[in-house]
mmCIF file of C-alpha atoms and ligand atoms in Angstrom:
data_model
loop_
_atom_site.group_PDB
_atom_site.id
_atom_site.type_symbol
_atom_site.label_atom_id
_atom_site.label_comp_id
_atom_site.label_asym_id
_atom_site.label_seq_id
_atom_site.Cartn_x
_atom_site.Cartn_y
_atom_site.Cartn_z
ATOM 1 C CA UNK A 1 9.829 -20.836 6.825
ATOM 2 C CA UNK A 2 8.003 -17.818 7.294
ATOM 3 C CA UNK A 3 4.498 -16.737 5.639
ATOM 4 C CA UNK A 4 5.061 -13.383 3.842
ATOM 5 C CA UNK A 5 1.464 -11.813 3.210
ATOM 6 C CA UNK A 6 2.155 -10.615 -1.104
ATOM 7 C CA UNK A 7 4.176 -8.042 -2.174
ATOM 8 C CA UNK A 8 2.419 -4.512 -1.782
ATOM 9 C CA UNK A 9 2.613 -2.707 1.318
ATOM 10 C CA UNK A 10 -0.404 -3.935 3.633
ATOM 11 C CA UNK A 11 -2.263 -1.023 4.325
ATOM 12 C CA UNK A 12 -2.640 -0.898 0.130
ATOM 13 C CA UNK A 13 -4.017 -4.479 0.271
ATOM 14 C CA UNK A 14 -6.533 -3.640 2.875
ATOM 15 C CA UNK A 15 -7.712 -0.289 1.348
ATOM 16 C CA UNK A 16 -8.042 -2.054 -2.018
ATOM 17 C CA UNK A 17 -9.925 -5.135 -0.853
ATOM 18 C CA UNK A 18 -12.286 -2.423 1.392
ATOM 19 C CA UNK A 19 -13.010 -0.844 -2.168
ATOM 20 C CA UNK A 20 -13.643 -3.861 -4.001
ATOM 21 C CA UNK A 21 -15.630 -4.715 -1.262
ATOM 22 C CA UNK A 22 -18.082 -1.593 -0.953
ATOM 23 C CA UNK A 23 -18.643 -1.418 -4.890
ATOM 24 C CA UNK A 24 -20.367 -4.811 -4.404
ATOM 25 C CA UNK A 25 -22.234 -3.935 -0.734
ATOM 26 C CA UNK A 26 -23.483 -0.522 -2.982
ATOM 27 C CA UNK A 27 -24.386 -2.062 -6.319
ATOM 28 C CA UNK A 28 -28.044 -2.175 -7.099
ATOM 29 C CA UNK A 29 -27.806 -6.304 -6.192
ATOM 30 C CA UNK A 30 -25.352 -6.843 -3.990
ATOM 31 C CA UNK A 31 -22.379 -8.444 -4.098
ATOM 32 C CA UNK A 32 -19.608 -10.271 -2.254
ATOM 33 C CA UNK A 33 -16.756 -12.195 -3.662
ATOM 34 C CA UNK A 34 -16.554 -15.537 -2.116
ATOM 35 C CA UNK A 35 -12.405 -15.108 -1.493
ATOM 36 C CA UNK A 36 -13.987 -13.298 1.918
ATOM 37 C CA UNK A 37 -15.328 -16.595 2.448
ATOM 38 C CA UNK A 38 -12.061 -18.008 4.158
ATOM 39 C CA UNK A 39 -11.449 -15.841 6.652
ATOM 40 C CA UNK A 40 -9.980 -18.342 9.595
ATOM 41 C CA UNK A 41 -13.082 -19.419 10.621
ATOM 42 C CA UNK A 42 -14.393 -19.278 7.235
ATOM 43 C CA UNK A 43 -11.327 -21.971 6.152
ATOM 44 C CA UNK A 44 -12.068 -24.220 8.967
ATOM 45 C CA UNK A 45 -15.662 -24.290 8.078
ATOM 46 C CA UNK A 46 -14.711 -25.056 4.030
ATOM 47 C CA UNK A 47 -12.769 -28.012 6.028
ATOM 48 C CA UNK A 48 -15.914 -28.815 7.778
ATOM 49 C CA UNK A 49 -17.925 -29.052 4.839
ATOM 50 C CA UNK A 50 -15.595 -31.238 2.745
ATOM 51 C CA UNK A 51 -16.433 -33.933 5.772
ATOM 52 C CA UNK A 52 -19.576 -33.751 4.897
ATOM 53 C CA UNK A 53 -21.188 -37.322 3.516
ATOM 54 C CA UNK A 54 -23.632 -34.660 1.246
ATOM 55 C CA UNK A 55 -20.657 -32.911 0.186
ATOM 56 C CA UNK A 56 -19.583 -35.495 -2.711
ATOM 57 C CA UNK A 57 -16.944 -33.463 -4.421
ATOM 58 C CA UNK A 58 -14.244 -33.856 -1.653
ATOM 59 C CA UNK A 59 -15.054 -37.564 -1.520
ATOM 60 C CA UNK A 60 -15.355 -38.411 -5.008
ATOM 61 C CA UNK A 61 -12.323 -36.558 -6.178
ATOM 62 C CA UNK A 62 -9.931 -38.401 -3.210
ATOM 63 C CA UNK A 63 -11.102 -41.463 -4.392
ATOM 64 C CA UNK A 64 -10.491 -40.271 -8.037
ATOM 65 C CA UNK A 65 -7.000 -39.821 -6.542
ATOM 66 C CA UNK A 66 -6.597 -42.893 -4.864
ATOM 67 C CA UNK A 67 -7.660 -45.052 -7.992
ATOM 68 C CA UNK A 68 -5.641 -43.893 -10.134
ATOM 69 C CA UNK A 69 -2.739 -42.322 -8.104
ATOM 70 C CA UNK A 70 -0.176 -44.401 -10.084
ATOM 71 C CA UNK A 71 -1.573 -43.261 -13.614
ATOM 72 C CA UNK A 72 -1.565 -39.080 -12.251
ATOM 73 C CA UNK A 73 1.766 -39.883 -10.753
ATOM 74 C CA UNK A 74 3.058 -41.090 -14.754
ATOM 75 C CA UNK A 75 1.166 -38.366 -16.191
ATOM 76 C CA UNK A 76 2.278 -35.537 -14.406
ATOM 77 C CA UNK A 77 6.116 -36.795 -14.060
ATOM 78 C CA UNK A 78 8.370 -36.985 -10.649
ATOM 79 C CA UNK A 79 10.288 -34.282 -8.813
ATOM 80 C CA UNK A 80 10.250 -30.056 -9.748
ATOM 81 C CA UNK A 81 7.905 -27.958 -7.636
ATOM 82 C CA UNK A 82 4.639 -28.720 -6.791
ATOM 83 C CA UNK A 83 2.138 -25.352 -6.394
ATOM 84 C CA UNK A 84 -1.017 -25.648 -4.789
ATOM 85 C CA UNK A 85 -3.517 -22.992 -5.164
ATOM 86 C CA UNK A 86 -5.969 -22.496 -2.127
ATOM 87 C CA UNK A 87 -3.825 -24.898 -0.207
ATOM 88 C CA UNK A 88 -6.244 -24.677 2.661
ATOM 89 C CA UNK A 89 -4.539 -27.442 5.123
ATOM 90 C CA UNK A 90 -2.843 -28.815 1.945
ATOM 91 C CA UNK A 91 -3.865 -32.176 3.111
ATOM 92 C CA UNK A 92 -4.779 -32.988 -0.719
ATOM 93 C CA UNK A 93 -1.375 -31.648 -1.643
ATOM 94 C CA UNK A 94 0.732 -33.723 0.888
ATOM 95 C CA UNK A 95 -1.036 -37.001 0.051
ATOM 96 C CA UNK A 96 0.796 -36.819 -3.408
ATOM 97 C CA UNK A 97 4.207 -35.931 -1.799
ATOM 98 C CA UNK A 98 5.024 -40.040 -1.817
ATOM 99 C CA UNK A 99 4.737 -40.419 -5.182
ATOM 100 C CA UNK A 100 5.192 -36.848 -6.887
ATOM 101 C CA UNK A 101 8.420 -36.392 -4.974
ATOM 102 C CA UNK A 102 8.692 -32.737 -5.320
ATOM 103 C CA UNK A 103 12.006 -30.883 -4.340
ATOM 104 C CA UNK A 104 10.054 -27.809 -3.355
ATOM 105 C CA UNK A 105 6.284 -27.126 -2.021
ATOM 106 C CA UNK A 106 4.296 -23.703 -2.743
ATOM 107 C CA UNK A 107 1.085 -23.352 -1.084
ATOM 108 C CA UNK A 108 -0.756 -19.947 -2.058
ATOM 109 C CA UNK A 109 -4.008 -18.770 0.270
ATOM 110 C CA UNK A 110 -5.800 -15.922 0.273
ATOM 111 C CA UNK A 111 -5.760 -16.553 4.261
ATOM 112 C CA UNK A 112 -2.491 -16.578 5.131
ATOM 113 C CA UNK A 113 -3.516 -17.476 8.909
ATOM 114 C CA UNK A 114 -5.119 -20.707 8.363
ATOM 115 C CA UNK A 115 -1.852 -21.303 6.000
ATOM 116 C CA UNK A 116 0.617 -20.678 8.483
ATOM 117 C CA UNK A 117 -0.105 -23.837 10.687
ATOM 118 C CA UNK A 118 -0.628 -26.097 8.154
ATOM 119 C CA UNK A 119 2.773 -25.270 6.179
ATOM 120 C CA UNK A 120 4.771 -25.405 9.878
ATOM 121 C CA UNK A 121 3.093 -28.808 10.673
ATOM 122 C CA UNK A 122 4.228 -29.794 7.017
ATOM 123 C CA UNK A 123 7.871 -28.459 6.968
ATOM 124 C CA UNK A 124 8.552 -30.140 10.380
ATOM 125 C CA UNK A 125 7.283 -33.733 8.511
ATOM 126 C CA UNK A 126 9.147 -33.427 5.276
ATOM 127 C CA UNK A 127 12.832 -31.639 6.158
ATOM 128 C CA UNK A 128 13.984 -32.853 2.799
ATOM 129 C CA UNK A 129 11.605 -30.418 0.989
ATOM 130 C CA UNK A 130 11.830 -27.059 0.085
ATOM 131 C CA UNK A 131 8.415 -25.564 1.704
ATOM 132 C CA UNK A 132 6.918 -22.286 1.436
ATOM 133 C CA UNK A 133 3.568 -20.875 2.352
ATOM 134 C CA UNK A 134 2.202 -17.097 0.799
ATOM 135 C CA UNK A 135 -0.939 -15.247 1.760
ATOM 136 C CA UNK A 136 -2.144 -14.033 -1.582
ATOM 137 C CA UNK A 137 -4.951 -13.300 -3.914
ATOM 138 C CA UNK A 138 -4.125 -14.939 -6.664
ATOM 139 C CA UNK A 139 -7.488 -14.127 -7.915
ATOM 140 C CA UNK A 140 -5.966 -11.105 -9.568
ATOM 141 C CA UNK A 141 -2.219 -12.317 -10.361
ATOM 142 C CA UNK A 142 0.014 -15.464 -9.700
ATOM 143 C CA UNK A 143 3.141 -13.878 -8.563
ATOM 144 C CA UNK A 144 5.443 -17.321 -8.086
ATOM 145 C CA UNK A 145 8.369 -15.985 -5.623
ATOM 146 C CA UNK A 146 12.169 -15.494 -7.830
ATOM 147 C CA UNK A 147 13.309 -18.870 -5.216
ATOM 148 C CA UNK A 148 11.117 -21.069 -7.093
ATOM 149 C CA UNK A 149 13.266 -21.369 -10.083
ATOM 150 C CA UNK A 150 12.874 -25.236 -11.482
ATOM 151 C CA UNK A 151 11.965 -25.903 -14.905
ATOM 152 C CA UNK A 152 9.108 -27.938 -13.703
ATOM 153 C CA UNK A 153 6.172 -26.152 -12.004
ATOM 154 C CA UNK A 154 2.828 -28.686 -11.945
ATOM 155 C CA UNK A 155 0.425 -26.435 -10.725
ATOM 156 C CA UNK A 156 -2.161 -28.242 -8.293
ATOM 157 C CA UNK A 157 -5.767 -27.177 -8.277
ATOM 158 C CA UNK A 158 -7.974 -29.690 -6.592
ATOM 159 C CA UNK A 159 -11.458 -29.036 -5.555
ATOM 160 C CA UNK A 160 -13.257 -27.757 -8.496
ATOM 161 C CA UNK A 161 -12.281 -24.235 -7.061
ATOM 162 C CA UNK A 162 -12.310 -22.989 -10.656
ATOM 163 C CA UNK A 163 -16.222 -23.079 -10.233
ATOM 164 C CA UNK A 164 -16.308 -20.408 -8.434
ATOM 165 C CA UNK A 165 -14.885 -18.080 -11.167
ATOM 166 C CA UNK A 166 -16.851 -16.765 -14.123
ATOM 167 C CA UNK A 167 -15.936 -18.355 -17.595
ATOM 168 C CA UNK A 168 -13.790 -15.164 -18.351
ATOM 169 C CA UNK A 169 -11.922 -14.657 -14.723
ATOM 170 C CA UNK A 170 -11.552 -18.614 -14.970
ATOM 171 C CA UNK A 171 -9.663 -17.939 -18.369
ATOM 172 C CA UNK A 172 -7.685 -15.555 -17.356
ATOM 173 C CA UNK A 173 -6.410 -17.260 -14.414
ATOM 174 C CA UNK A 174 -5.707 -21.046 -15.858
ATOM 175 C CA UNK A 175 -3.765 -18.914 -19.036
ATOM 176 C CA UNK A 176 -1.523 -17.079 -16.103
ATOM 177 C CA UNK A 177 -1.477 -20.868 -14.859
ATOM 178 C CA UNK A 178 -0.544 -21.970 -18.610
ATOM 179 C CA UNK A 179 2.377 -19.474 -18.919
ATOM 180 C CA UNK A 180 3.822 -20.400 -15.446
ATOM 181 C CA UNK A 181 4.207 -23.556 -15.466
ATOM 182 C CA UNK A 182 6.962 -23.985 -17.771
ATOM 183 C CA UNK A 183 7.872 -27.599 -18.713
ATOM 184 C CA UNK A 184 4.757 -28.751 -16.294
ATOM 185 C CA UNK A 185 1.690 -28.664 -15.909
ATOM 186 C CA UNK A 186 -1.430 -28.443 -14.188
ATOM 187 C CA UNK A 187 -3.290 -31.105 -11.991
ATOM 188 C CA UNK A 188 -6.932 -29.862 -11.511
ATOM 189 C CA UNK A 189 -10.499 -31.218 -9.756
ATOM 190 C CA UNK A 190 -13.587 -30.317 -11.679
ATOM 191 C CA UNK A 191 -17.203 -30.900 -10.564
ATOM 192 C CA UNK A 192 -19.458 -31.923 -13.156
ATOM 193 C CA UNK A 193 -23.004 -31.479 -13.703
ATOM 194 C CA UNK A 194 -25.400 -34.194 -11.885
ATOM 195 C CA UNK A 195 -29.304 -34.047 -10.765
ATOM 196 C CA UNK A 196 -30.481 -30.636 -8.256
ATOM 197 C CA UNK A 197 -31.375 -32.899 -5.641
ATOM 198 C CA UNK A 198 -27.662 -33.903 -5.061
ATOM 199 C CA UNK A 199 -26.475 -30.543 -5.473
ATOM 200 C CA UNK A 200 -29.139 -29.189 -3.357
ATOM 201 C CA UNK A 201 -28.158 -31.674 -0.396
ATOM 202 C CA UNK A 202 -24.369 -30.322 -1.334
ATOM 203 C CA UNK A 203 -25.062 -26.925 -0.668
ATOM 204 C CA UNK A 204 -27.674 -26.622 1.727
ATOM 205 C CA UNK A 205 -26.624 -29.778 4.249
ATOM 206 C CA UNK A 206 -28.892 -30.985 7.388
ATOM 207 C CA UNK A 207 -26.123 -29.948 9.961
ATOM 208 C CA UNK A 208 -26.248 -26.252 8.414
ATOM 209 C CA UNK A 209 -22.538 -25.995 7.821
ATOM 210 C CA UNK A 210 -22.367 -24.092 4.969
ATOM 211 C CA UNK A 211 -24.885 -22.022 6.176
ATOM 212 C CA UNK A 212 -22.639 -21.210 8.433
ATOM 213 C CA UNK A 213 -19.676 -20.927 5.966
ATOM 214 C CA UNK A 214 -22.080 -18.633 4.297
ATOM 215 C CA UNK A 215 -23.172 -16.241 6.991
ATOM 216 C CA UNK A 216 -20.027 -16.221 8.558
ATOM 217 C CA UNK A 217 -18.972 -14.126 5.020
ATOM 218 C CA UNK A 218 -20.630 -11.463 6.799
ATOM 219 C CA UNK A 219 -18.378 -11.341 9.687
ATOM 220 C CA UNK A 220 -15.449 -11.781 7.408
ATOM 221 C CA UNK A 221 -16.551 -8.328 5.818
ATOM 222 C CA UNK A 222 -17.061 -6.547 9.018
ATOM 223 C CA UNK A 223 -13.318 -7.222 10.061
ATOM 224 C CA UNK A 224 -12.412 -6.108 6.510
ATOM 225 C CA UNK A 225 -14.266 -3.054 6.512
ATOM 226 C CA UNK A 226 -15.524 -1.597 9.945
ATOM 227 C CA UNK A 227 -18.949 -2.478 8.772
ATOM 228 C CA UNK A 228 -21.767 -3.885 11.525
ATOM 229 C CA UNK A 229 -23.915 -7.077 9.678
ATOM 230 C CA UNK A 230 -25.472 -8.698 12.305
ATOM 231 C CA UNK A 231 -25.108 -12.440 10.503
ATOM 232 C CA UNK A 232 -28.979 -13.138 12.657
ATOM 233 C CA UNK A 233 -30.668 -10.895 10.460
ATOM 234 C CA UNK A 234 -29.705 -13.451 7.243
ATOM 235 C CA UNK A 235 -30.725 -16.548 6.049
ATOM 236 C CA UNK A 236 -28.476 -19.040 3.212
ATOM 237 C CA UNK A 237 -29.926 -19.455 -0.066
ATOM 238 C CA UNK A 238 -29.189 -21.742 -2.472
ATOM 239 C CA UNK A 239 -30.930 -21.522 -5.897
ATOM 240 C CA UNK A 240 -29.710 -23.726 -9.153
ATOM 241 C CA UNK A 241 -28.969 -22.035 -12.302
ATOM 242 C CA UNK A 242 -29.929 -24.150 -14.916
ATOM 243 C CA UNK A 243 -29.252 -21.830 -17.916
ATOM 244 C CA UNK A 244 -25.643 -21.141 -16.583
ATOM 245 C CA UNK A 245 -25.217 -24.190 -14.778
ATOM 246 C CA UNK A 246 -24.220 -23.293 -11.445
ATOM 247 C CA UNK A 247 -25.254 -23.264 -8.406
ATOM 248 C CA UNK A 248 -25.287 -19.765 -6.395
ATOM 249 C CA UNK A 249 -25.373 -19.043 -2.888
ATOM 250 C CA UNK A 250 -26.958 -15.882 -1.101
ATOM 251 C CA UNK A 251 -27.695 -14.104 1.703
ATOM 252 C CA UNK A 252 -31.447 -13.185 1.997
ATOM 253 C CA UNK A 253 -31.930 -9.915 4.709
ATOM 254 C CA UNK A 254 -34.800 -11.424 7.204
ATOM 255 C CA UNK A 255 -35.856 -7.881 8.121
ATOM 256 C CA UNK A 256 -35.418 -4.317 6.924
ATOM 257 C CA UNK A 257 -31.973 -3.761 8.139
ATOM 258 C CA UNK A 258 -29.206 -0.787 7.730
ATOM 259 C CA UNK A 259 -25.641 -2.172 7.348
ATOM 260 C CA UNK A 260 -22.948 0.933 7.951
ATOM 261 C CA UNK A 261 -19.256 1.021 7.776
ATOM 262 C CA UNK A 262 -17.011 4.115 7.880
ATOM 263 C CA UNK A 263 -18.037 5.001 4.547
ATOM 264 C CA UNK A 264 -21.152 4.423 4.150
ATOM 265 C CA UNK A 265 -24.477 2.677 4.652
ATOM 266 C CA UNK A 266 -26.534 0.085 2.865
ATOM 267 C CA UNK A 267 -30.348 -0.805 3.511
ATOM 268 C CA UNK A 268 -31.677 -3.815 2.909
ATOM 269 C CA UNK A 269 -35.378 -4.779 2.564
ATOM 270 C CA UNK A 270 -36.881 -7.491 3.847
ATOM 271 C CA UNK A 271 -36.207 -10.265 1.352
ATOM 272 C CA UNK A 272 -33.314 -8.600 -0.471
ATOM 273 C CA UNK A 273 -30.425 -10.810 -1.792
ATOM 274 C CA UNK A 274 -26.825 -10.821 -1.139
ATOM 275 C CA UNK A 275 -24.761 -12.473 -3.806
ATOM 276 C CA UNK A 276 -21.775 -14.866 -1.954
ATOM 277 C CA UNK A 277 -20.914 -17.150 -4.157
ATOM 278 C CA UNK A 278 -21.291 -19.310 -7.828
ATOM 279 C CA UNK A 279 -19.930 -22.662 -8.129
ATOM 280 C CA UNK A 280 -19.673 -23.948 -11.682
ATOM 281 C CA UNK A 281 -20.620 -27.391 -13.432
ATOM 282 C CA UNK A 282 -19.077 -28.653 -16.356
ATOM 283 C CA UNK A 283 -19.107 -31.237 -18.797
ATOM 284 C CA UNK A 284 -16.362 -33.229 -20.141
ATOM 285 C CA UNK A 285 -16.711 -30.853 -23.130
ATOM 286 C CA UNK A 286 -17.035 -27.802 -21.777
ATOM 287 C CA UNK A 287 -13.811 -28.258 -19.213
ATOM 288 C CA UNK A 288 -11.543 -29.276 -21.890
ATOM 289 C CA UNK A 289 -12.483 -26.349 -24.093
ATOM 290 C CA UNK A 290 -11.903 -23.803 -20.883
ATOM 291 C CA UNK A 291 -8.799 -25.150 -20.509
ATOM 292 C CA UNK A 292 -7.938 -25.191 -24.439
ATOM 293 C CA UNK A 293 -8.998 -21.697 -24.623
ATOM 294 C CA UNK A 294 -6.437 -21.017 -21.487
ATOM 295 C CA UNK A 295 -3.490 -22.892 -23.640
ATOM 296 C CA UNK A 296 -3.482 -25.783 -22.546
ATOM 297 C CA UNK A 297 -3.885 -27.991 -25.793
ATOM 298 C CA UNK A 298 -3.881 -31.830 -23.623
ATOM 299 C CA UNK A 299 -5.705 -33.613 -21.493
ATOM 300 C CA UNK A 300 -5.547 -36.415 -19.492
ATOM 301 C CA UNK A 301 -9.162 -37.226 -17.517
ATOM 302 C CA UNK A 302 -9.992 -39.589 -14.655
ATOM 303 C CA UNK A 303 -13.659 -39.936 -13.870
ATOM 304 C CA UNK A 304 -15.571 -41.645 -11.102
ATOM 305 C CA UNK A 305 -18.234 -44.272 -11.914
ATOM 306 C CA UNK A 306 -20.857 -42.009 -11.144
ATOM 307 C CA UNK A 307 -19.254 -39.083 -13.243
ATOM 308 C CA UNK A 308 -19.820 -37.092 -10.372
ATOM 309 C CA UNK A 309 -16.002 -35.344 -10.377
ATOM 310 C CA UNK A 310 -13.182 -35.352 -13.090
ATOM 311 C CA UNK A 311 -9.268 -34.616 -12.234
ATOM 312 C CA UNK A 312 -7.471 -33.630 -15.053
ATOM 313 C CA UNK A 313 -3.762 -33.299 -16.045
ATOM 314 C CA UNK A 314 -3.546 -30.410 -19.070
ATOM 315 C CA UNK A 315 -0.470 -29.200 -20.161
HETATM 316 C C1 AVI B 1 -14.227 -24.118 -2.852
HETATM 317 N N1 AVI B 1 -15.389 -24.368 -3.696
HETATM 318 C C2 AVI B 1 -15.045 -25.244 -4.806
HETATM 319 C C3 AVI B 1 -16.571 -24.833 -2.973
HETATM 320 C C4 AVI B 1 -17.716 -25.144 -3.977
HETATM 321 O O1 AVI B 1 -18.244 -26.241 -3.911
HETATM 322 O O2 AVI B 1 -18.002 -24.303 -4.822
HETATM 323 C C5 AVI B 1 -17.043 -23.814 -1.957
HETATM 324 C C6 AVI B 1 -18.310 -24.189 -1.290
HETATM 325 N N2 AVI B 1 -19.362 -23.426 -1.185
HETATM 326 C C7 AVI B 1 -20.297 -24.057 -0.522
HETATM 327 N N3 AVI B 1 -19.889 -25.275 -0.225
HETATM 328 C C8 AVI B 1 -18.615 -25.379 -0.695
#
């Protein structure tokens, strides 16, 4: 099976993500969306972090999955196609191949490279089903390929990736979700909110991995834009957002530095903030009414005993 990249012509992509990514560079705070975050390395670094005994939400949602496999398996219902958005190395995906037994696999990336090996290695295990891999943002639009025509679509979104969308993008994607899935569904991880000091260790670990994951957004830009961020001359921030409750990551400049790309130029001061990233909290409450005013009128909710993680099934 082959990867194609979306449907526009490339060069549009590239031009359009170079735009999106200078209005944020040149607004008065700056800006970058955290899709530039999985770049290759970026994606193998997200992989790193989910290893992570501090990062919790991988953890508590597999065992979330492993508990109470049989009751997601009843809920969701056997066979149709399975769609995993931000497959990554699909790992999460495959380890409900058993007892979902999909005919056909989608896994949708916005890095199509780190995609690529992970949906050969799959295809090569599982002959008997139907898999295909896409590069895409589908940040902006789900567009499901005309091949994938089965009644049943369960959308998989594991991860609490819907954190790191605002309350309205969030909306508008899990309603695009809603209206896709035709007689299925939608299987989805969502972090909850718990004390700083375990988010803090979360998001700013001892090994410095997603500092890393962080700075290395900066090298992700320069290959997107011809720009020349030096990723020494930053530091990761995390700060806790208790009034929006999320937690956001930055960039702080550690000198006064000039950033230029083709384009144009940026200084930054000393001190001076990049925005990379907000991940999301939720309560029981406030998830179920996201996804009720996305369409999807029921829920099904597995918790941990800590209440650390939930993993939903809304249709
Ligand atoms: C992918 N996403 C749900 C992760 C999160 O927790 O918001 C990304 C991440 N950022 C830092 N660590 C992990």
């Amino acid at each position: 099976m082959k990867i194609p990249i979306g449907s526009d012509d490339q060069s549009t992509v590239q031009n359009d993500l170079a735009h999106e990514i200078e209005i944020g560079l040149l607004a008065q705070s700056a800006w970058i969306s955290p899709k530039f975050l999985y770049d290759p390395l970026g994606s193998h670094l997200f992989t790193a972090i989910t290893l992570l005994p501090e990062y919790y939400p991988s953890t508590t949602e597999k065992n979330i999955f492993t508990q109470y496999r049989d009751q997601i398996t009843a809920a969701v219902g056997i066979g149709g196609t399975l769609i995993d958005l931000g497959a990554g190395n699909c790992q999460k995906a495959e380890s409900f191949f058993g007892t979902l037994k999909p005919s056909s696999y989608l896994a949708i990336d916005f890095s199509a490279e780190y995609l690529q090996d992970a949906v050969t290695k799959l295809q090569g295990k599982y002959p008997h089903i139907d898999i295909q891999g896409i590069g895409m943002d589908f940040s902006k639009e789900i567009i499901i390929p005309s091949s994938i025509n089965t009644a049943k679509r369960t959308f998989f979104y594991p991860g609490s990736s819907i954190g790191n969308f605002s309350n309205n993008e969030a909306i508008k994607l899990l309603s695009q979700v809603k209206s896709q899935a035709k007689d299925g569904g939608l299987l989805i991880g969502v972090d909850l909110m718990k004390e700083d000091s375990v988010l803090m260790a979360a998001y700013d670990d001892p090994l410095k991995v997603t500092a890393a994951f962080n700075l290395n957004i900066l090298r992700s830009i320069n290959s997107h834009l011809g720009s020349n961020f030096r990723v020494e001359q930053f530091r990761h921030i995390v700060k806790i957002n208790h009034a929006e409750n999320m937690v956001e990551l930055y960039l702080q400049a550690l000198e006064d530095l000039t950033v230029s790309w083709p384009a144009n130029s940026r200084v930054f001061k000393r001190g001076d903030l990049i925005h990379t990233e907000n991940s999301h909290k939720y309560t029981i409450e406030s998830i179920k009414q996201l996804l009720k005013n996305a369409g999807f009128e029921k829920t099904q909710i597995w918790t941990d005993p800590k209440n650390y993680f939930a993993v939903i099934y809304a249709r």
